[in-house]
Structures are given as structure tokens and as C-alpha cells.
Coordinates of C-alpha atoms in Angstrom, one line a residue:
X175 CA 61.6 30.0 -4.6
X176 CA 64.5 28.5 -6.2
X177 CA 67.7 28.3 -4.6
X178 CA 70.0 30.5 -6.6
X179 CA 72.5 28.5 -8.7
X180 CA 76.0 29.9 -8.1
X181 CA 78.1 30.3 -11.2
X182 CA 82.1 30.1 -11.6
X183 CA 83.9 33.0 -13.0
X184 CA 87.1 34.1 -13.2
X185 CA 88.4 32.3 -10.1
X186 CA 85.1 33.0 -8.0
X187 CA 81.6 31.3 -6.9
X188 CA 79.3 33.8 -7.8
X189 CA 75.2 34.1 -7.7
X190 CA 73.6 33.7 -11.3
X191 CA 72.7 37.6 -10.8
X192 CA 76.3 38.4 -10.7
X193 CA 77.8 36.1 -13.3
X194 CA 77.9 38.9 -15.8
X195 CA 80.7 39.5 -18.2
X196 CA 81.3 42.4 -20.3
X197 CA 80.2 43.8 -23.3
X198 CA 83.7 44.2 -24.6
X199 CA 84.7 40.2 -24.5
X200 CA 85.6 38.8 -27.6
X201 CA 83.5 35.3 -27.2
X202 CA 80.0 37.8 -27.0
X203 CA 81.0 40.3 -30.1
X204 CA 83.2 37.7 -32.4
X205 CA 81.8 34.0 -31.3
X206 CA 85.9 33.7 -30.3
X207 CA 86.0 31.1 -27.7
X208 CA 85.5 27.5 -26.9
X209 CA 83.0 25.3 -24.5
X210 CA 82.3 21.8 -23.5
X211 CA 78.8 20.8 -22.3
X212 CA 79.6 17.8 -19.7
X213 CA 76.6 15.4 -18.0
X214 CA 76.7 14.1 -14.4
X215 CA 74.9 11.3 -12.7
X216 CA 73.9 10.4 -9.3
X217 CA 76.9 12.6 -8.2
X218 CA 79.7 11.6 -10.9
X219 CA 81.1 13.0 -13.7
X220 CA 80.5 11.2 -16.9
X221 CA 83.7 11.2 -18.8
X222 CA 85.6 14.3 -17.7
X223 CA 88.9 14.1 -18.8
X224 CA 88.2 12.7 -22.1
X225 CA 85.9 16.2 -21.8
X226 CA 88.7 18.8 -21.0
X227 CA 91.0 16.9 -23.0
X228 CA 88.6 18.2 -25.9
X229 CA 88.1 21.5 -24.3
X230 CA 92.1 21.9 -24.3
X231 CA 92.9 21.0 -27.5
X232 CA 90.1 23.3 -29.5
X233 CA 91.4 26.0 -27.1
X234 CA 95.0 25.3 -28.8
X235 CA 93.7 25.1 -32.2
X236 CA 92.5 28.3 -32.1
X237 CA 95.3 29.9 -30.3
X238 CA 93.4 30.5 -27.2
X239 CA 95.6 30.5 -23.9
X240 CA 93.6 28.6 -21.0
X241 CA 94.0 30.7 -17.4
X242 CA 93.5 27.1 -15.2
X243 CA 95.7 24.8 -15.5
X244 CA 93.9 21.4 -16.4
X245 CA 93.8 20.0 -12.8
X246 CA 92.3 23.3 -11.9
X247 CA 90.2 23.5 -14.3
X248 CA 88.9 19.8 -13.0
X249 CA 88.8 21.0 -9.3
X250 CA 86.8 24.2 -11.1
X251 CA 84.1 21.8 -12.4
X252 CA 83.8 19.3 -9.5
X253 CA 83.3 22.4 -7.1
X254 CA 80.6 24.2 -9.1
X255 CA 78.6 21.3 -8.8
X256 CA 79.4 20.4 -5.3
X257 CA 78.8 23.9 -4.3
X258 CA 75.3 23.8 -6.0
X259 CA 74.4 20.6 -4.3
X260 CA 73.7 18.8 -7.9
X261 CA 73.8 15.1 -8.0
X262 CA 72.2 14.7 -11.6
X263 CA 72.9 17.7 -14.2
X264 CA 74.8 19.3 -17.3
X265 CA 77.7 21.9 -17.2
X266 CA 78.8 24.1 -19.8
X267 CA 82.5 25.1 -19.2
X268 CA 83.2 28.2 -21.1
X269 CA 86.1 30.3 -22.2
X270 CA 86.4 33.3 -23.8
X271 CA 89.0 35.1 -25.4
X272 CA 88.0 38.3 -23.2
X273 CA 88.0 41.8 -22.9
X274 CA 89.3 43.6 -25.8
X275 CA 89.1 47.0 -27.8
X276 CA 86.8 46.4 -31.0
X277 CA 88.4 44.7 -33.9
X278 CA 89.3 41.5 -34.6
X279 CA 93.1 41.0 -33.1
X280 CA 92.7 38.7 -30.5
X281 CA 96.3 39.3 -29.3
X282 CA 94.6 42.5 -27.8
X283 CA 92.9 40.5 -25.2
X284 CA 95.0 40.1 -22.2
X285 CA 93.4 37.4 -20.8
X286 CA 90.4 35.2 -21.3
X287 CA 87.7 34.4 -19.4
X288 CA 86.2 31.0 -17.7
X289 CA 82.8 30.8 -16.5
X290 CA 81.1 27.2 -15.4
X291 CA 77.4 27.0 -15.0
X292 CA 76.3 23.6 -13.1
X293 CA 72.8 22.9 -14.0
X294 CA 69.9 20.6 -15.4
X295 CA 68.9 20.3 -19.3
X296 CA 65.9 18.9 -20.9
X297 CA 66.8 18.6 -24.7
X298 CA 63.6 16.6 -26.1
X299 CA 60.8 15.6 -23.6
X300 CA 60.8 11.8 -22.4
X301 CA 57.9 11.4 -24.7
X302 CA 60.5 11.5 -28.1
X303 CA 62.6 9.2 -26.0
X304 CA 59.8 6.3 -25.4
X305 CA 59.1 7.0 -29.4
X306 CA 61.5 8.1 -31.2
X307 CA 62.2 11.8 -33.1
X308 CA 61.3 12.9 -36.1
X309 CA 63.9 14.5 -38.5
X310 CA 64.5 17.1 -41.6
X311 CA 67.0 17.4 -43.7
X312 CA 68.4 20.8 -43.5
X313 CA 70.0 22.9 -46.3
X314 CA 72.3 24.6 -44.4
X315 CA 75.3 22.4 -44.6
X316 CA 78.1 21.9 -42.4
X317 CA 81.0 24.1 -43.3
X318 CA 83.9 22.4 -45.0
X319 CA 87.1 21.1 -43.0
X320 CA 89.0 23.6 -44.6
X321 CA 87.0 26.6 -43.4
X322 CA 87.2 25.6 -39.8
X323 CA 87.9 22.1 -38.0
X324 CA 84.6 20.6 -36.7
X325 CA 86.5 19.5 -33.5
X326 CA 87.2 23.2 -32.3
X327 CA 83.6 23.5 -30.3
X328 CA 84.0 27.0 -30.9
X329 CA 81.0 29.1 -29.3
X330 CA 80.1 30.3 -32.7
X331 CA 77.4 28.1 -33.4
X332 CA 75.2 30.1 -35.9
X333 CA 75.3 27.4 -38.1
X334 CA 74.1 24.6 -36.0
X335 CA 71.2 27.3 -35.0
X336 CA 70.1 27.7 -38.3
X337 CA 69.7 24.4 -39.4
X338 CA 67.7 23.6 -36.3
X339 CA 65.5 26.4 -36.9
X340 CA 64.5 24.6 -40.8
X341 CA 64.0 21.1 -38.9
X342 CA 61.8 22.9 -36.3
X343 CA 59.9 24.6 -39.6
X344 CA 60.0 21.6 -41.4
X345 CA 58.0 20.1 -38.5
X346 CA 61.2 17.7 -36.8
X347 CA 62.6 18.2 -33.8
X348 CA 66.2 17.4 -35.4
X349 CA 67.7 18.0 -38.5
X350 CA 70.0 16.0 -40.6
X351 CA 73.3 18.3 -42.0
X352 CA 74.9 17.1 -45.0
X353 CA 78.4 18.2 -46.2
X354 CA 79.4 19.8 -49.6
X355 CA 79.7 16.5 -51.2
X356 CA 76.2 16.3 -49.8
X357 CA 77.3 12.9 -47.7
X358 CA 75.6 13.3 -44.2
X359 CA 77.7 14.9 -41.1
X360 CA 75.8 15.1 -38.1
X361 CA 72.8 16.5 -36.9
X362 CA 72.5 20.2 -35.4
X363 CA 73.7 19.0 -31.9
X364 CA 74.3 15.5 -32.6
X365 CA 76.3 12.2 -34.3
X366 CA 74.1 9.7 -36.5
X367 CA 74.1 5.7 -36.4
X368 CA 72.1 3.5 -38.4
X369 CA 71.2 0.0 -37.9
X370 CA 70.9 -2.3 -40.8
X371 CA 70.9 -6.0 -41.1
X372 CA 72.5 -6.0 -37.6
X373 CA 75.3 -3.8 -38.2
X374 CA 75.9 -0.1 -37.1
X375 CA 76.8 2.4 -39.7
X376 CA 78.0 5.8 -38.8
X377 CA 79.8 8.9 -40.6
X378 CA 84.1 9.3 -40.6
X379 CA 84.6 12.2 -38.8
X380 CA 86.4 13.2 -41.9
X381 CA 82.6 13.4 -43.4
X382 CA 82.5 16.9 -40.9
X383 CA 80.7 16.0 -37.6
X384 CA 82.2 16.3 -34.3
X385 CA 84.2 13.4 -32.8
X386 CA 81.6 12.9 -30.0
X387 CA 82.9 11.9 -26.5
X388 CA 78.9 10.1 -26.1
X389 CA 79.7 8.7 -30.0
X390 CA 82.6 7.1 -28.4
X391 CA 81.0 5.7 -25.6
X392 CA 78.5 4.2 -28.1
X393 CA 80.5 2.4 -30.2
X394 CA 82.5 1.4 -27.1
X395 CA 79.2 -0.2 -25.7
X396 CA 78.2 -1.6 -29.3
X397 CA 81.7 -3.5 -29.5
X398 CA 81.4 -5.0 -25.9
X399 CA 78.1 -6.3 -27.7
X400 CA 79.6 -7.5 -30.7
X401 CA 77.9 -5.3 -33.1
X402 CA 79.8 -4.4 -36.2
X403 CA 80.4 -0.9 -36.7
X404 CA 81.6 0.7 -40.2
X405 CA 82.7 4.5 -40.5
X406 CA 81.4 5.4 -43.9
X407 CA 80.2 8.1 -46.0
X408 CA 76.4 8.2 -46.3
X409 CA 73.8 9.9 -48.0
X410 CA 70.0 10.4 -47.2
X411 CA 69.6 6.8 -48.9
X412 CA 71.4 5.0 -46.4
X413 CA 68.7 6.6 -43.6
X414 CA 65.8 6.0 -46.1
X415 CA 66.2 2.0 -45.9
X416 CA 67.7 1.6 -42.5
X417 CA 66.5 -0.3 -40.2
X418 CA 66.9 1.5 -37.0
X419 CA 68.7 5.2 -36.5
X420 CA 69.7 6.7 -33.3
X421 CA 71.7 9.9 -32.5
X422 CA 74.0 10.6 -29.7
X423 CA 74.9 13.3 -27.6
X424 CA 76.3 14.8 -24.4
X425 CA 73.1 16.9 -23.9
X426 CA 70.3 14.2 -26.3
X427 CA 72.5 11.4 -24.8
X428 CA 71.3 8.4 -27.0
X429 CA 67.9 8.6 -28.7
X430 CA 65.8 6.8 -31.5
X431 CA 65.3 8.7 -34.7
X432 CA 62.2 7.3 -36.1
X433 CA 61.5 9.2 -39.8
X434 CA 63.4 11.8 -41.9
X435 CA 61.2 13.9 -45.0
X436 CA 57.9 12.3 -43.6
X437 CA 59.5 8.9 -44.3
X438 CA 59.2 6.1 -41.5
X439 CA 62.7 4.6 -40.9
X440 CA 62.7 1.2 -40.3
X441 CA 58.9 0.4 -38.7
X442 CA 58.7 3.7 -37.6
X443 CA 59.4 3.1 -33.5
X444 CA 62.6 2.7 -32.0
X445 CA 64.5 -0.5 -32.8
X446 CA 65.7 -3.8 -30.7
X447 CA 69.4 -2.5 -30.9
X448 CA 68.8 1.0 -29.9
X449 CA 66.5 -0.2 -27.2
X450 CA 69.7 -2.2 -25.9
X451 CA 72.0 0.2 -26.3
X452 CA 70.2 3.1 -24.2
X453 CA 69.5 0.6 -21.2
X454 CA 73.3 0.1 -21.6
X455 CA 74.2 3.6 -21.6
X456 CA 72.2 4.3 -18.4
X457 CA 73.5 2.1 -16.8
X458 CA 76.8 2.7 -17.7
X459 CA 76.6 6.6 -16.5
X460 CA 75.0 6.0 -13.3
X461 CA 77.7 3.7 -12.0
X462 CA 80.8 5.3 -13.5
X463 CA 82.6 8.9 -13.9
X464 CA 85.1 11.5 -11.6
X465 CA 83.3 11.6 -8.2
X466 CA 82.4 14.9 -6.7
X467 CA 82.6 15.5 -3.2
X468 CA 79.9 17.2 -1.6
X469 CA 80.2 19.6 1.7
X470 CA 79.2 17.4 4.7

């Protein structure tokens, strides 16, 4: 069987049986917390501070006072992973606002909680990355800025669950999210770039997707290649003619999009610039990142 994974919580390395947290916390009954999901490869960690950074600021948008310092909350992560012997995996870093009476007042909760799970993820089989997905638009759109900041990565994700379960009805494996104005966002888990005439197209975040840390990386890579980028609103249109589309993610990491609505984007297989641009990006998180050291 199976080594065990051990967990953090609260301070302690704990077996995946034990990592339990109670009934009462405020991030299980409300949705009232904030996570980061974080990739590692061949024993680094890809892009950590930028990572925390995120993780700290949602937690004070919303309020929420972190327990770790950010240094510990660094030495946190690297140890999970050491601990469970990982070289190549994904972490979710998780805190809630923790135990409190039922009600809404979060100033009732004395402290919150951290837990750190150190483990592997398979988001789309390597089959949709050798070919590309194939996407829906959903009609659950992405709530508006002034509801709630898409940068908080708040662990109330009912939205982004919803519109992946119409692109998995719809017969995709991802769904497209527009906003009100009905310009496209993101995808459920994802940022969008399109590829046309040689130039790379992709939402503002002010459009209401999530100012990706793997986004970044991409259009970091695309400007060491001298690809044009332009951060502009778009509508389904813009994907219909496009010559090549690829989405990015911590967990997807980048991946072709191939057709949206049963209509072929581009030739319908992944293009010359996406090809380019995922060779890049492996290579780029297998040779860089915060190094974890392992017990000799």
C-alpha cells in the first residue's frame, strides 16, 4: 500500500487520517477562507513567493489574519513536501477563518486555521494535452467586480463548479465564463490566450479573471519570444476565428484549446505557438523555483 501522505495543520505533520478539522470552522460552513494551489518540479518550487504573495494579500482583502508569518509559512510548504519525499507535485495551502459559533461574524473566530496538503494532480489526461480540449460556453457568468474581487481565491468556489458541471454536460472538458457585459473572463479554473495573425490576445483582468501567477509566466515567456501580446476585451467571436487558443494554469499548466460550441478553432489541433510555448514552459519549471531540501 501507499505510503500515507502526512498533512500540515495547525503547526503539526500529521497522517491524512488525522488531518481533520472541525465541523464548527467557518471555511467548511460559510466558504470563508483563502487557498493557493502551488506546482513543484524535480524537487523545486515553481514560483512561490509570487504564490504567498497572492495567498497574503486575498487573506487581507478579506480581513482574514494569517497565524504564520510569511517565512513560516514558506518553511511550512517546503517541509510538507520534504517530509512526504515528493520531487514532482501540487500543494494546496489553505486557511480558514476557524472555529466559530454559527452565524456569520467572523470576528467570533479566534483564530484561523492552516492546513498544507503536498500531493500529485492530474487535471486533463495527457491525451487532451497531445490534442487539444474541447470547450463550452457556460451561462453561469463570473460574478461582477463589485460583488467580490476575482483576485481574493476565496475557497468559495460554487461558481467555478457550476459552470464546469454545464461544460462537462455540454460535452467539453472546459468551459468558457463570460462577464455581465458578456466579454469573456476566464475559464472555470483557468486564463484564455488566443493566437491570431501571430499575435497573442488575452482578457484585462479588469474583464473578471484571476491574475494568474502561470498567465504571468506566459506572457513572460511570449515576450522573451517576441510575440505581441494585447490585453483586450473579447467575445466568443474573437475565439470563433482564432487561430490558435491555449489556457493556463497552476493545476492545467498550459494547454491547447482546440473548439468551443462544436466549432473547430483554428485547424482544429494545437497550434505552432502553443506547441512552443509549452516546450518553453517545461523547461522553464524543471530548471527553476525555491529548492526543497530533503532529509538525507
Amino acid at each position: 500500500m501507499a505510503k500515507p501522505l502526512l498533512i500540515y495543520l495547525d503547526g503539526k505533520l500529521v497522517p491524512e487520517t488525522e488531518a481533520k478539522i472541525s465541523v464548527f470552522d467557518h471555511g467548511l460552513l460559510y466558504g470563508d477562507g483563502v487557498f493557493e494551489g502551488i506546482r513543484f518540479y524535480n524537487g523545486r518550487v515553481f514560483r512561490l513567493t509570487e504564490h504567498l504573495n497572492r495567498l497574503y494579500e486575498s487573506s487581507k482583502s478579506i480581513l482574514l489574519t494569517v497565524p504564520l508569518s510569511f517565512e513560516e509559512m514558506e518553511k511550512a510548504t517546503l517541509d510538507t513536501i520534504a517530509a512526504n519525499g515528493l520531487r514532482d507535485g501540487y500543494i494546496r495551502l489553505v486557511i480558514t477563518r476557524g472555529v466559530g459559533p454559527l452565524g456569520l461574524n467572523p470576528y467570533q473566530c479566534p483564530k484561523a486555521s492552516v492546513f498544507i496538503i503536498a500531493s500529485s494532480i492530474s487535471l486533463y489526461p495527457q491525451e487532451k494535452y497531445d490534442c487539444g480540449l474541447t470547450m463550452v460556453t457556460c451561462a453561469t457568468r463570473r460574478p461582477t467586480v463589485a460583488a467580490l474581487s476575482p483576485q481574493v481565491k476565496s475557497l468559495n468556489y460554487l461558481n467555478n463548479v457550476m459552470a464546469k458541471i454545464e461544460a462537462i454536460q455540454g460535452g467539453g472538458e472546459e468551459g468558457v465564463m463570460l462577464n455581465e457585459q458578456g466579454y469573456v473572463a476566464e475559464c472555470t479554473g483557468d486564463n484564455l490566450f488566443l493566437v491570431k495573425r501571430g499575435e497573442v490576445f488575452t482578457p484585462p483582468i479588469s474583464a473578471g479573471g484571476l491574475d494568474g501567477i502561470t498567465r504571468r509566466a506566459a506572457m513572460d515567456m511570449l515576450k522573451e519570444m517576441g510575440v505581441t501580446i494585447h490585453e483586450v476585451n473579447m467575445t466568443r467571436h474573437d475565439i470563433f476565428t482564432a487561430d490558435e487558443c491555449f489556457l493556463t494554469g497552476t493545476a492545467a499548466e498550459v494547454i491547447a484549446a482546440v473548439a468551443l460550441d462544436r466549432r473547430l478553432i483554428g485547424d482544429g489541433k494545437p497550434g505552432p505557438l502553443t506547441q512552443k510555448l509549452v516546450a518553453k514552459f517545461k523547461a522553464l519549471v524543471n530548471s527553476t523555483g525555491t529548492p526543497v531540501t530533503y532529509p538525507v
